[in-house]
Coordinates of C-alpha atoms in Angstrom, one line a residue:
M1 CA 19.7 113.0 14.9
N2 CA 18.3 114.7 11.9
Q3 CA 17.9 111.4 10.1
L4 CA 16.6 109.7 13.3
S5 CA 13.8 112.3 13.7
L6 CA 12.7 111.7 10.1
V7 CA 12.8 107.9 10.6
I8 CA 10.6 108.3 13.7
I9 CA 8.1 110.5 11.8
L10 CA 7.9 108.1 8.8
L11 CA 7.5 105.1 11.2
A12 CA 4.6 106.9 13.0
A13 CA 3.0 107.8 9.6
L14 CA 3.1 104.1 8.8
V15 CA 1.8 102.9 12.2
I16 CA -1.0 105.4 12.6
P17 CA -3.4 104.2 9.9
L18 CA -2.7 100.6 10.7
T19 CA -3.5 101.2 14.4
M20 CA -6.7 103.1 13.5
A21 CA -7.8 100.3 11.3
R22 CA -6.9 97.7 13.8
F23 CA -8.9 99.3 16.7
K24 CA -11.6 100.7 14.3
V25 CA -10.9 104.4 15.2
T26 CA -13.3 106.1 12.9
F27 CA -14.5 109.1 14.9
L28 CA -11.2 111.0 14.5
P29 CA -9.8 112.2 11.1
T30 CA -6.4 110.8 10.3
A31 CA -5.0 114.4 10.1
V32 CA -6.0 115.1 13.7
V33 CA -4.5 111.8 15.0
E34 CA -1.2 112.7 13.2
I35 CA -1.1 116.1 14.9
I36 CA -1.8 114.5 18.3
V37 CA 1.0 112.0 17.7
G38 CA 3.3 114.9 16.7
V39 CA 2.4 116.5 20.1
V40 CA 3.3 113.3 21.9
L41 CA 6.6 112.7 20.0
G42 CA 7.6 116.4 20.3
P43 CA 8.9 118.5 23.2
S44 CA 5.5 118.5 24.8
L45 CA 5.9 114.9 26.0
L46 CA 8.5 112.4 24.8
N47 CA 10.8 114.9 23.0
L48 CA 11.9 112.4 20.4
I49 CA 11.6 114.7 17.4
H50 CA 13.7 117.8 17.0
M51 CA 13.3 120.5 14.4
N52 CA 16.0 120.6 11.8
S53 CA 16.6 122.0 8.2
T54 CA 15.4 118.7 6.6
L55 CA 12.2 118.5 8.5
D56 CA 11.6 122.3 8.0
L57 CA 11.9 121.8 4.2
L58 CA 9.6 118.8 4.2
Q59 CA 7.1 120.6 6.3
N60 CA 7.0 123.5 3.9
V61 CA 6.7 121.2 0.9
G62 CA 3.9 119.3 2.8
V63 CA 1.7 122.4 3.2
I64 CA 2.2 123.2 -0.5
V65 CA 1.2 119.7 -1.6
L66 CA -1.7 119.8 0.9
L67 CA -3.1 123.1 -0.6
F68 CA -2.5 121.7 -4.1
L69 CA -4.6 118.6 -3.4
S70 CA -7.2 120.8 -1.7
G71 CA -7.5 122.8 -4.9
M72 CA -8.0 119.5 -6.8
E73 CA -10.8 118.5 -4.4
I74 CA -13.1 121.4 -5.5
D75 CA -16.0 120.2 -7.7
F76 CA -16.7 123.2 -10.0
S77 CA -19.7 121.5 -11.5
L78 CA -21.5 122.4 -8.3
F79 CA -21.2 126.0 -9.2
K80 CA -22.8 125.6 -12.6
R81 CA -26.3 126.9 -13.2
R82 CA -28.7 124.6 -15.0
S83 CA -29.6 125.4 -18.6
T84 CA -32.7 127.6 -19.0
R85 CA -33.7 125.4 -22.0
L86 CA -35.6 122.6 -20.3
S87 CA -37.6 119.7 -21.7
P88 CA -41.2 119.3 -20.3
L89 CA -40.0 116.5 -18.0
E90 CA -37.2 118.8 -16.6
E91 CA -39.6 121.6 -16.2
K92 CA -41.9 119.3 -14.2
D93 CA -39.0 118.1 -12.1
Q94 CA -38.0 121.7 -11.5
Q95 CA -41.6 122.6 -10.4
N96 CA -41.6 119.6 -8.0
A97 CA -38.1 120.4 -6.8
P98 CA -37.5 122.0 -3.4
K99 CA -37.8 125.8 -3.4
Y100 CA -34.1 126.4 -2.6
S101 CA -31.4 124.8 -4.8
V102 CA -28.2 123.4 -3.5
L103 CA -26.2 126.4 -4.8
T104 CA -28.6 128.9 -3.2
I105 CA -28.5 127.1 0.2
A106 CA -24.7 126.9 0.1
V107 CA -24.1 130.5 -0.9
M108 CA -26.6 131.7 1.8
S109 CA -24.9 129.5 4.4
Y110 CA -21.4 130.8 3.6
L111 CA -22.5 134.4 3.6
S112 CA -23.8 133.8 7.1
I113 CA -20.4 132.3 8.0
M114 CA -18.6 135.4 6.7
I115 CA -20.8 137.8 8.6
M116 CA -20.5 135.8 11.9
S117 CA -16.8 135.4 11.5
V118 CA -16.3 139.1 11.4
V119 CA -18.6 139.4 14.4
M120 CA -16.6 136.8 16.3
G121 CA -13.3 138.5 15.4
Y122 CA -14.7 141.8 16.6
A123 CA -15.8 140.2 19.8
L124 CA -12.3 138.8 20.5
K125 CA -10.9 142.3 19.8
L126 CA -13.3 144.0 22.2
T127 CA -12.5 141.6 25.0
G128 CA -8.8 142.0 24.4
I129 CA -8.3 138.2 23.8
F130 CA -7.0 138.7 20.2
D131 CA -6.5 142.1 18.5
D132 CA -6.1 141.2 14.9
L133 CA -9.6 141.4 13.5
F134 CA -8.7 140.5 9.9
L135 CA -6.6 137.4 10.8
S136 CA -9.2 136.0 13.3
S137 CA -12.0 136.6 10.8
I138 CA -10.1 134.6 8.1
L139 CA -9.5 131.8 10.6
F140 CA -13.1 131.6 11.6
M141 CA -14.2 131.5 7.9
T142 CA -12.2 128.3 7.2
I143 CA -13.7 124.9 6.8
S144 CA -11.7 121.7 6.3
L145 CA -12.7 120.4 2.8
G146 CA -10.6 117.2 3.2
I147 CA -12.4 116.2 6.4
V148 CA -15.8 117.1 5.0
I149 CA -15.2 115.0 1.9
A150 CA -14.0 112.0 4.0
S151 CA -17.1 112.1 6.2
L152 CA -19.4 112.5 3.2
K153 CA -17.7 109.6 1.4
E154 CA -18.1 107.4 4.5
K155 CA -21.9 108.2 4.4
E156 CA -22.0 107.9 0.6
L157 CA -23.5 111.4 0.3
L158 CA -21.4 113.1 -2.3
S159 CA -23.9 112.6 -5.1
R160 CA -27.0 113.6 -3.0
P161 CA -28.3 117.1 -2.5
F162 CA -27.4 117.3 1.2
G163 CA -23.9 116.1 0.6
Q164 CA -23.4 118.5 -2.4
T165 CA -24.6 121.4 -0.3
I166 CA -22.2 120.7 2.6
L167 CA -19.4 120.0 0.0
L168 CA -20.0 123.4 -1.7
I169 CA -20.1 125.2 1.7
A170 CA -16.7 123.5 2.5
A171 CA -15.3 124.4 -0.9
L172 CA -16.2 128.1 -0.3
G173 CA -14.6 127.6 3.2
E174 CA -11.3 127.0 1.5
V175 CA -11.4 129.4 -1.5
V176 CA -12.6 132.5 0.3
P177 CA -10.1 132.3 3.2
M178 CA -7.3 131.7 0.7
V179 CA -8.2 134.9 -1.1
G180 CA -8.5 136.7 2.2
L181 CA -5.1 135.3 3.3
T182 CA -3.5 136.6 0.0
F183 CA -4.6 140.1 0.7
Y184 CA -3.7 139.8 4.3
A185 CA -0.2 138.6 3.6
S186 CA 0.3 141.3 0.9
A187 CA -0.8 144.0 3.4
Y188 CA 1.5 142.9 6.2
S189 CA 4.5 141.3 4.5
P190 CA 7.7 143.3 4.5
N191 CA 8.3 142.1 1.0
S192 CA 4.8 143.0 -0.2
K193 CA 4.3 144.7 -3.6
S194 CA 1.4 146.2 -5.4
L195 CA -1.8 144.2 -4.9
W196 CA -2.3 144.5 -8.6
L197 CA 0.7 142.2 -9.2
I198 CA -1.2 139.4 -7.4
L199 CA -3.5 139.3 -10.5
L200 CA -0.4 138.2 -12.4
V201 CA -0.7 134.8 -10.6
L202 CA -4.2 134.4 -11.9
V203 CA -3.1 135.4 -15.4
V204 CA -0.3 132.8 -15.4
A205 CA -2.7 130.2 -14.1
A206 CA -5.1 131.0 -16.9
L207 CA -2.3 130.8 -19.5
L208 CA -1.2 127.4 -18.1
F209 CA -4.7 126.1 -18.3
W210 CA -5.1 127.3 -21.9
R211 CA -1.7 125.8 -22.9
F212 CA -2.3 122.4 -21.4
K213 CA -6.0 122.1 -22.1
P214 CA -5.5 119.3 -24.7
F215 CA -2.9 117.5 -22.5
F216 CA -5.0 114.6 -21.3
R217 CA -6.3 113.8 -24.7
F218 CA -2.8 113.5 -26.0
F219 CA -1.7 111.8 -22.8
D220 CA -3.4 108.5 -23.7
K221 CA -1.0 108.0 -26.7
I222 CA 2.2 108.1 -24.6
N223 CA 3.9 105.3 -22.7
K224 CA 3.3 106.2 -19.1
S225 CA 5.2 103.4 -17.4
T226 CA 8.5 105.3 -17.2
T227 CA 7.4 108.9 -17.9
Q228 CA 4.5 109.5 -15.5
L229 CA 3.8 112.7 -17.5
D230 CA 0.7 113.6 -15.5
V231 CA 2.7 113.7 -12.3
R232 CA 5.4 115.7 -14.0
L233 CA 2.8 118.2 -15.2
A234 CA 1.4 118.6 -11.7
F235 CA 4.7 119.4 -10.1
F236 CA 5.6 121.8 -13.0
M237 CA 2.3 123.6 -12.3
I238 CA 3.0 123.7 -8.5
V239 CA 6.6 125.0 -8.8
T240 CA 5.7 127.5 -11.5
L241 CA 2.7 129.1 -9.7
V242 CA 4.4 129.0 -6.3
T243 CA 7.4 130.8 -7.8
V244 CA 5.2 133.4 -9.5
A245 CA 3.2 133.9 -6.3
E246 CA 6.3 134.5 -4.2
S247 CA 7.8 136.7 -6.9
V248 CA 4.8 139.2 -6.7
G249 CA 4.7 139.3 -2.9
A250 CA 1.9 136.7 -2.4
E251 CA 2.2 133.5 -0.4
G252 CA 3.4 130.3 -2.1
I253 CA 0.5 128.4 -0.8
L254 CA -1.8 130.5 -3.0
G255 CA 0.2 129.4 -6.0
A256 CA -0.1 125.8 -4.9
F257 CA -3.9 126.1 -4.4
L258 CA -4.3 127.6 -7.9
A259 CA -2.1 124.9 -9.3
G260 CA -4.6 122.3 -7.9
I261 CA -7.5 124.2 -9.4
V262 CA -5.8 124.3 -12.8
I263 CA -5.1 120.6 -12.8
K264 CA -8.7 119.9 -11.7
L265 CA -10.1 122.0 -14.6
L266 CA -7.9 120.1 -17.0
E267 CA -10.0 117.0 -16.1
P268 CA -7.3 114.5 -15.4
H269 CA -7.9 110.8 -15.4
E270 CA -8.8 109.1 -12.1
E271 CA -5.4 107.4 -12.1
T272 CA -3.7 110.8 -12.1
K273 CA -5.6 111.8 -8.9
V274 CA -4.7 108.5 -7.3
R275 CA -1.0 109.0 -8.1
L276 CA -0.9 112.5 -6.7
D277 CA -2.8 111.5 -3.6
S278 CA -0.3 108.7 -3.1
I279 CA 2.6 111.1 -3.3
G280 CA 1.0 113.7 -1.1
Y281 CA -0.8 111.6 1.6
G282 CA 1.8 108.9 1.4
F283 CA 4.8 111.1 2.3
F284 CA 4.7 114.9 2.4
I285 CA 1.4 115.6 4.1
P286 CA 1.8 113.3 7.2
I287 CA 5.1 115.0 7.8
F288 CA 3.4 118.4 7.7
F289 CA 0.7 117.4 10.1
M290 CA 3.0 115.7 12.6
M291 CA 5.4 118.6 12.5
S292 CA 2.5 120.9 13.3
G293 CA 2.0 118.9 16.4
V294 CA 5.7 118.8 17.2
N295 CA 5.8 122.6 17.0
L296 CA 2.8 122.8 19.4
N297 CA 4.5 123.0 22.8
L298 CA 1.8 122.1 25.3
R299 CA 4.0 122.8 28.3
Q300 CA 4.2 126.5 27.3
L301 CA 0.5 126.7 26.5
V302 CA -0.5 125.2 29.9
A303 CA 1.9 127.4 31.7
S304 CA 0.0 130.5 30.5
S305 CA -3.4 131.1 32.1
Q306 CA -4.3 133.6 29.3
T307 CA -3.8 130.8 26.7
L308 CA -5.9 128.4 28.7
V309 CA -8.7 130.9 28.6
M310 CA -8.2 131.5 24.8
I311 CA -8.7 127.8 23.8
P312 CA -12.4 127.4 24.9
V313 CA -13.2 130.9 23.8
I314 CA -11.7 130.4 20.3
F315 CA -13.4 127.0 20.0
A316 CA -16.7 128.7 20.8
A317 CA -16.0 131.3 18.2
Y318 CA -15.2 128.6 15.6
V319 CA -18.6 127.1 16.3
L320 CA -20.6 130.3 16.6
A321 CA -19.2 131.5 13.3
K322 CA -21.1 128.6 11.7
V323 CA -24.2 128.6 13.8
L324 CA -26.4 130.4 11.3
V325 CA -25.8 127.6 8.7
Y326 CA -28.4 125.6 10.7
F327 CA -31.2 128.0 9.6
T328 CA -30.3 128.0 5.9
L329 CA -29.9 124.2 5.8
K330 CA -33.3 123.9 7.6
K331 CA -35.0 125.6 4.6
R332 CA -34.5 122.4 2.6
F333 CA -33.4 119.6 4.9
K334 CA -34.6 117.9 8.1
S335 CA -33.8 119.7 11.4
T336 CA -31.5 116.9 12.6
N337 CA -29.6 116.9 9.3
A338 CA -29.4 120.7 9.6
V339 CA -27.7 120.3 12.9
A340 CA -25.4 117.6 11.5
G341 CA -24.5 119.8 8.5
T342 CA -23.7 122.7 10.8
A343 CA -21.5 120.6 13.0
M344 CA -19.6 119.3 9.9
S345 CA -19.2 122.9 8.6
A346 CA -17.6 123.8 11.9
T347 CA -14.7 121.4 11.4
T348 CA -11.5 123.2 10.3
I349 CA -7.8 122.3 10.3
T350 CA -6.2 122.4 6.9
V351 CA -6.4 126.1 6.0
V352 CA -6.1 127.0 9.6
L353 CA -2.6 125.4 9.6
A354 CA -1.7 127.3 6.4
V355 CA -3.0 130.6 7.8
L356 CA -1.2 130.1 11.1
Q357 CA 2.0 129.3 9.3
V358 CA 1.8 132.4 7.2
A359 CA 0.9 134.6 10.2
S360 CA 3.8 133.2 12.2
H361 CA 6.2 134.0 9.3
L362 CA 4.8 137.6 9.3
H363 CA 5.1 137.7 13.2
R364 CA 1.5 138.7 13.5
L365 CA 0.8 136.4 16.5
T366 CA 2.7 134.7 19.2
S367 CA 3.4 130.9 19.5
Q368 CA 0.9 130.7 22.4
Q369 CA -1.9 132.4 20.3
S370 CA -1.1 130.1 17.3
G371 CA -1.3 127.1 19.6
A372 CA -4.6 128.2 21.0
F373 CA -6.1 128.6 17.5
L374 CA -4.7 125.2 16.5
L375 CA -5.9 123.3 19.6
A376 CA -9.4 124.8 19.2
A377 CA -9.4 123.7 15.6
I378 CA -8.4 120.2 16.6
L379 CA -11.4 120.1 18.9
T380 CA -13.8 121.1 16.1
C381 CA -12.4 118.1 14.1
V382 CA -13.1 115.8 17.0
I383 CA -16.6 117.0 17.9
G384 CA -17.9 117.9 14.5
P385 CA -17.7 114.5 12.8
L386 CA -19.0 112.8 16.0
I387 CA -22.2 114.9 15.9
F388 CA -22.6 114.5 12.2
N389 CA -22.3 110.7 12.3
K390 CA -24.7 110.6 15.3
L391 CA -27.5 112.8 13.9
Y392 CA -27.5 112.3 10.1
S393 CA -30.3 110.2 8.6
A394 CA -31.3 109.8 4.9
E395 CA -33.5 112.5 3.4
T396 CA -36.8 111.5 1.7
E397 CA -35.5 112.7 -1.7
D398 CA -32.5 110.3 -1.3
L399 CA -34.7 107.2 -0.9
K400 CA -36.6 107.6 -4.2
K401 CA -36.6 104.5 -6.4
K402 CA -35.9 104.5 -10.1
T403 CA -39.1 104.9 -12.0
V404 CA -39.8 102.5 -15.0
H405 CA -42.9 102.8 -17.2
F406 CA -43.8 100.1 -19.6
I407 CA -46.0 101.0 -22.6
G408 CA -47.6 97.7 -23.7
T409 CA -48.6 94.7 -21.7
N410 CA -47.9 91.3 -23.0
L411 CA -46.2 88.0 -22.2
T412 CA -42.8 89.6 -22.8
T413 CA -43.1 92.8 -20.7
V414 CA -45.3 91.7 -17.8
P415 CA -42.8 89.1 -16.3
V416 CA -40.0 91.6 -16.6
A417 CA -42.1 94.3 -14.8
Q418 CA -43.0 91.8 -12.1
Q419 CA -39.3 91.0 -11.4
L420 CA -38.1 94.6 -11.5
A421 CA -40.9 95.6 -9.0
K422 CA -39.3 93.4 -6.4
G423 CA -36.0 95.3 -6.6
W424 CA -35.1 99.0 -6.5
Y425 CA -37.6 100.1 -9.1
D426 CA -41.0 101.8 -9.1
V427 CA -42.8 100.1 -12.0
T428 CA -46.0 101.1 -13.8
M429 CA -47.4 99.6 -17.0
Y430 CA -49.7 101.3 -19.5
T431 CA -52.0 99.8 -22.2
N432 CA -55.0 100.8 -24.2
N433 CA -55.9 97.2 -24.8
Q434 CA -58.8 96.3 -22.5
H435 CA -58.4 92.5 -23.0
N436 CA -54.7 92.7 -21.9
Y437 CA -55.7 95.0 -19.0
R438 CA -58.2 92.5 -17.7
A439 CA -55.7 89.6 -18.3
F440 CA -52.7 91.1 -16.4
N441 CA -54.1 93.7 -14.0
S442 CA -54.0 91.3 -11.1
E443 CA -50.4 90.5 -11.8
V444 CA -48.8 94.0 -11.8
S445 CA -49.8 97.7 -11.6
I446 CA -51.4 98.7 -14.9
D447 CA -53.1 101.9 -16.0
L448 CA -55.7 101.6 -18.8
L449 CA -55.3 104.5 -21.3
D450 CA -58.1 105.8 -23.6
N451 CA -55.6 106.1 -26.5
M452 CA -51.9 106.1 -27.4
E453 CA -51.7 109.6 -28.8
T454 CA -48.6 111.5 -27.7
G455 CA -50.3 114.5 -26.3
F456 CA -52.7 112.4 -24.2
M457 CA -49.9 110.3 -22.9
V458 CA -47.9 113.4 -21.8
N459 CA -51.0 114.7 -19.9
Q460 CA -51.3 111.3 -18.2
G461 CA -47.7 111.4 -17.0
V462 CA -46.7 108.3 -19.0
F463 CA -43.3 109.9 -19.9
D464 CA -42.6 111.1 -16.3
A465 CA -40.1 108.3 -15.6
D466 CA -36.4 107.6 -15.5
I467 CA -36.8 104.7 -18.0
V468 CA -39.6 104.2 -20.6
V469 CA -39.9 100.8 -22.2
L470 CA -42.0 100.6 -25.4
G471 CA -42.8 96.9 -25.6
Q472 CA -45.8 96.9 -28.0
V473 CA -45.8 94.8 -31.2
N474 CA -46.7 97.9 -33.3
S475 CA -43.3 99.1 -34.5
K476 CA -44.6 102.3 -36.2
K477 CA -46.2 103.4 -33.0
N478 CA -43.2 102.4 -31.0
Y479 CA -41.0 104.6 -33.3
E480 CA -43.3 107.6 -32.9
L481 CA -43.6 107.3 -29.1
A482 CA -39.8 106.6 -28.7
K483 CA -38.9 109.9 -30.4
A484 CA -41.6 111.8 -28.4
A485 CA -40.4 110.3 -25.1
K486 CA -36.8 111.3 -25.8
K487 CA -37.8 114.8 -26.9
Y488 CA -39.8 115.0 -23.7
G489 CA -36.6 114.4 -21.7
V490 CA -36.7 110.8 -20.6
K491 CA -33.2 109.7 -19.7
R492 CA -33.5 106.1 -21.1
V493 CA -35.9 105.0 -23.8
I494 CA -35.9 101.3 -24.7
V495 CA -38.0 100.3 -27.7
R496 CA -39.0 97.1 -29.4
F497 CA -39.0 96.7 -33.2
E498 CA -40.6 93.5 -34.6
D499 CA -40.7 94.9 -38.2
R500 CA -37.2 94.5 -39.5
N501 CA -37.8 96.9 -42.4
I502 CA -38.7 99.8 -40.0
L503 CA -35.8 98.8 -37.8
N504 CA -33.3 98.9 -40.7
E505 CA -34.6 102.2 -41.9
K506 CA -34.8 104.0 -38.5
Q507 CA -31.9 102.3 -36.6
E508 CA -29.2 104.9 -37.2
E509 CA -31.6 107.8 -36.5
L510 CA -32.8 106.3 -33.2
A511 CA -29.3 105.3 -32.1
G512 CA -28.2 108.9 -32.7
L513 CA -30.9 110.1 -30.3
G514 CA -29.7 107.7 -27.7
I515 CA -32.7 105.4 -27.9
E516 CA -31.9 101.7 -27.2
L517 CA -33.4 99.1 -29.5
Y518 CA -34.2 95.4 -29.3
N519 CA -35.7 92.9 -31.8
T520 CA -37.3 89.6 -30.6
P521 CA -35.9 87.5 -33.6
D522 CA -32.4 88.8 -33.0
V523 CA -32.7 88.1 -29.3
N524 CA -33.9 84.5 -30.0
I525 CA -31.0 84.0 -32.5
S526 CA -28.5 85.2 -29.9
M527 CA -30.0 82.9 -27.2
L528 CA -29.9 79.9 -29.5
R529 CA -26.3 80.6 -30.4
S530 CA -25.5 81.0 -26.7
L531 CA -27.2 77.6 -26.0
I532 CA -24.9 76.0 -28.6
E533 CA -21.6 77.8 -27.9
A534 CA -22.0 78.5 -24.2
P535 CA -24.6 76.3 -22.6
S536 CA -23.8 77.3 -19.0
T537 CA -24.3 81.0 -19.9
M538 CA -27.6 80.2 -21.5
R539 CA -28.7 78.2 -18.4
L540 CA -27.7 81.1 -16.3
M541 CA -29.7 83.6 -18.4
T542 CA -32.8 81.5 -18.2
S543 CA -32.4 80.5 -14.6
T544 CA -35.1 81.5 -12.1
E545 CA -32.4 81.7 -9.4
A546 CA -29.6 83.7 -11.1
S547 CA -29.0 86.0 -14.0
V548 CA -26.5 88.3 -15.8
Y549 CA -26.3 91.9 -14.8
E550 CA -24.3 95.0 -15.9
V551 CA -23.5 98.0 -13.8
A552 CA -21.2 101.1 -14.2
L553 CA -18.8 101.4 -11.3
R554 CA -19.3 104.9 -9.7
N555 CA -18.5 104.1 -6.1
R556 CA -14.9 105.2 -5.5
R557 CA -14.8 103.0 -2.5
Y558 CA -14.1 100.1 -4.8
A559 CA -11.7 101.9 -7.2
D560 CA -8.3 100.2 -7.4
I561 CA -9.5 97.3 -5.3
Q562 CA -8.7 93.8 -6.7
V563 CA -11.7 91.7 -7.7
R564 CA -10.8 89.0 -5.1
N565 CA -10.9 91.6 -2.3
L566 CA -14.5 92.9 -3.0
P567 CA -16.5 92.4 0.2
F568 CA -19.4 90.8 -1.7
I569 CA -17.3 88.7 -4.2
D570 CA -18.7 85.5 -2.6
K571 CA -22.2 86.6 -3.9
I572 CA -21.2 87.4 -7.5
T573 CA -19.0 86.2 -10.4
I574 CA -17.5 89.0 -12.5
T575 CA -17.4 87.6 -16.1
Q576 CA -16.3 90.7 -18.1
I577 CA -15.2 94.3 -17.5
Y578 CA -15.7 96.9 -20.3
R579 CA -13.0 99.6 -20.0
D580 CA -11.7 102.1 -22.5
K581 CA -13.8 100.7 -25.4
R582 CA -12.5 97.1 -24.9
F583 CA -13.5 94.0 -22.9
I584 CA -11.2 92.7 -20.2
R585 CA -11.5 89.1 -18.9
P586 CA -10.8 89.6 -15.2
T587 CA -8.8 87.5 -12.8
G588 CA -8.7 87.7 -9.0
G589 CA -5.9 90.2 -9.2
T590 CA -7.6 92.6 -11.7
S591 CA -8.2 96.0 -10.1
L592 CA -11.5 97.9 -10.8
K593 CA -11.5 101.4 -12.1
V594 CA -14.1 104.2 -11.8
N595 CA -16.4 104.1 -14.9
D596 CA -15.8 100.4 -15.6
R597 CA -18.9 98.6 -16.8
V598 CA -18.9 95.4 -14.7
I599 CA -20.8 92.4 -16.1
F600 CA -21.5 89.9 -13.4
T601 CA -23.7 86.9 -12.5
S602 CA -25.5 86.7 -9.3
S603 CA -28.7 85.4 -7.7
K604 CA -31.7 87.6 -8.3
Q605 CA -32.0 88.3 -4.6
E606 CA -28.4 89.5 -4.2
A607 CA -28.0 91.4 -7.5
P608 CA -30.0 94.6 -6.7
Q609 CA -28.0 95.2 -3.5
V610 CA -24.7 94.7 -5.3
R611 CA -25.7 96.9 -8.2
R612 CA -26.8 99.7 -5.8
E613 CA -23.5 99.4 -4.0
L614 CA -21.3 99.6 -7.1
E615 CA -23.2 102.4 -8.8
K616 CA -23.4 104.8 -5.8
L617 CA -21.8 108.1 -6.8
N618 CA -19.4 109.2 -4.0

């Protein structure tokens, strides 16, 4: 029977995502469905799964792996303050930026959650529904980071200010309750020791981080096919920190959470994260979620009228604890998005399960109370994403096109500007040549400048762009303006050099500054060579219907997907992939990796959409 219960759980874990994909069930997180299936298969309904020592062990390992991966999800770059040394362009961007930063909004939001959580906990205590103020406050402070990330990924919002704000609130909604749970467990555990000993866990975590800091630089030199050293390091971290945590009287899940944070700070490769996700979400975590449902006996819960009253009250408390988030989000974002973000912040399940498991071990609540808190949490995970998906719409700042400024109008730059303006670019051209201005002004947007002096151009906003292209014939002037533009803070500066002597003399200097160079004779030579050696490529480059494009893959949706399975593969042909400083000639079975530079051919109508899709940061 022990083995049969495990077989049934693993079969359910296999069938659930297949069924959800088949019937397009996207409004429920997979974790919630797994808990519901556990309820159905457990003693509440079908009674097919029975608790045993094997499942108990796997459930405990599952919560440890879940908290480890939750620690790895935290993006610490969101907590970093911007440098106070800003270029003029950055200063101007900062002046034009919204009054409240992502970090400020997130911190204000979570402070409101902490205050309201204590208020809700006190309200439950006054009404006699639940007496443990500390435990209820911790539960109401929790936010499910995994569900938030999944929803933001689906909307492709992780790289946008709104998504970063919600993500940071959710990260705080895991870190702060975990710290609170540590002190709670230390205070009420019969094996508790001095709170000062808990600091030993942090010291060990810091020492492990310091010792393994160069690990992933050395990792590339080792054969990984039979060693999987990154996975071995991860489990060494988990077991070590869990052992230390339990030895000093803290909970093991704190050690697992810290292990995830340490691995995250070591900056592992994307493949490492994929492997660890595969182990966790492929085996241990589904067992934990389903066993949480199995242990939730609905028959006992329904039989108690007090528990039936607790469920809607606790659900309301989960929601009300997050209600002030709306007012902080509204300071920067649209009202409907503020409601959507508040609903998403109200979702909670992961840390709730961990907290309830710890509290049950400490005998701080009954099984009925634990079930009420869990069922209410499940309701937040059903309703929160539904409201979010229904209400969210793109913010104005998310729809901004890339700005390209051309300095110099001639037969080379004007056709390029015309074609870019048809795509996802906001193009402006500048010249001080009145003849060229009159010749091309009807073809493209051109501003006539009085002169090309650096100070004057700064005042005219010529360098306020994502990309500046210096396409004049005058190489000396281009050199001067290129350096000024880069110093001003322009992200990409592309400069034309027709004078080979100046190019040879200044090439290394400009390349060191990150300035991109091109020379018309070199381009012509390369094109003629291509015409001889690869005539089809040459025809493609000069075609009015199709061309060659390059894009860095940032969209994790397409990571580890084979080329043949890309949804838009019928619209493009991938000719080369630049990965780890070498070119790969792809086949249909080649899998894409994050940060690959994909070189593809496509029609000029389809290419902008494909590029935007691949370079979305999510």
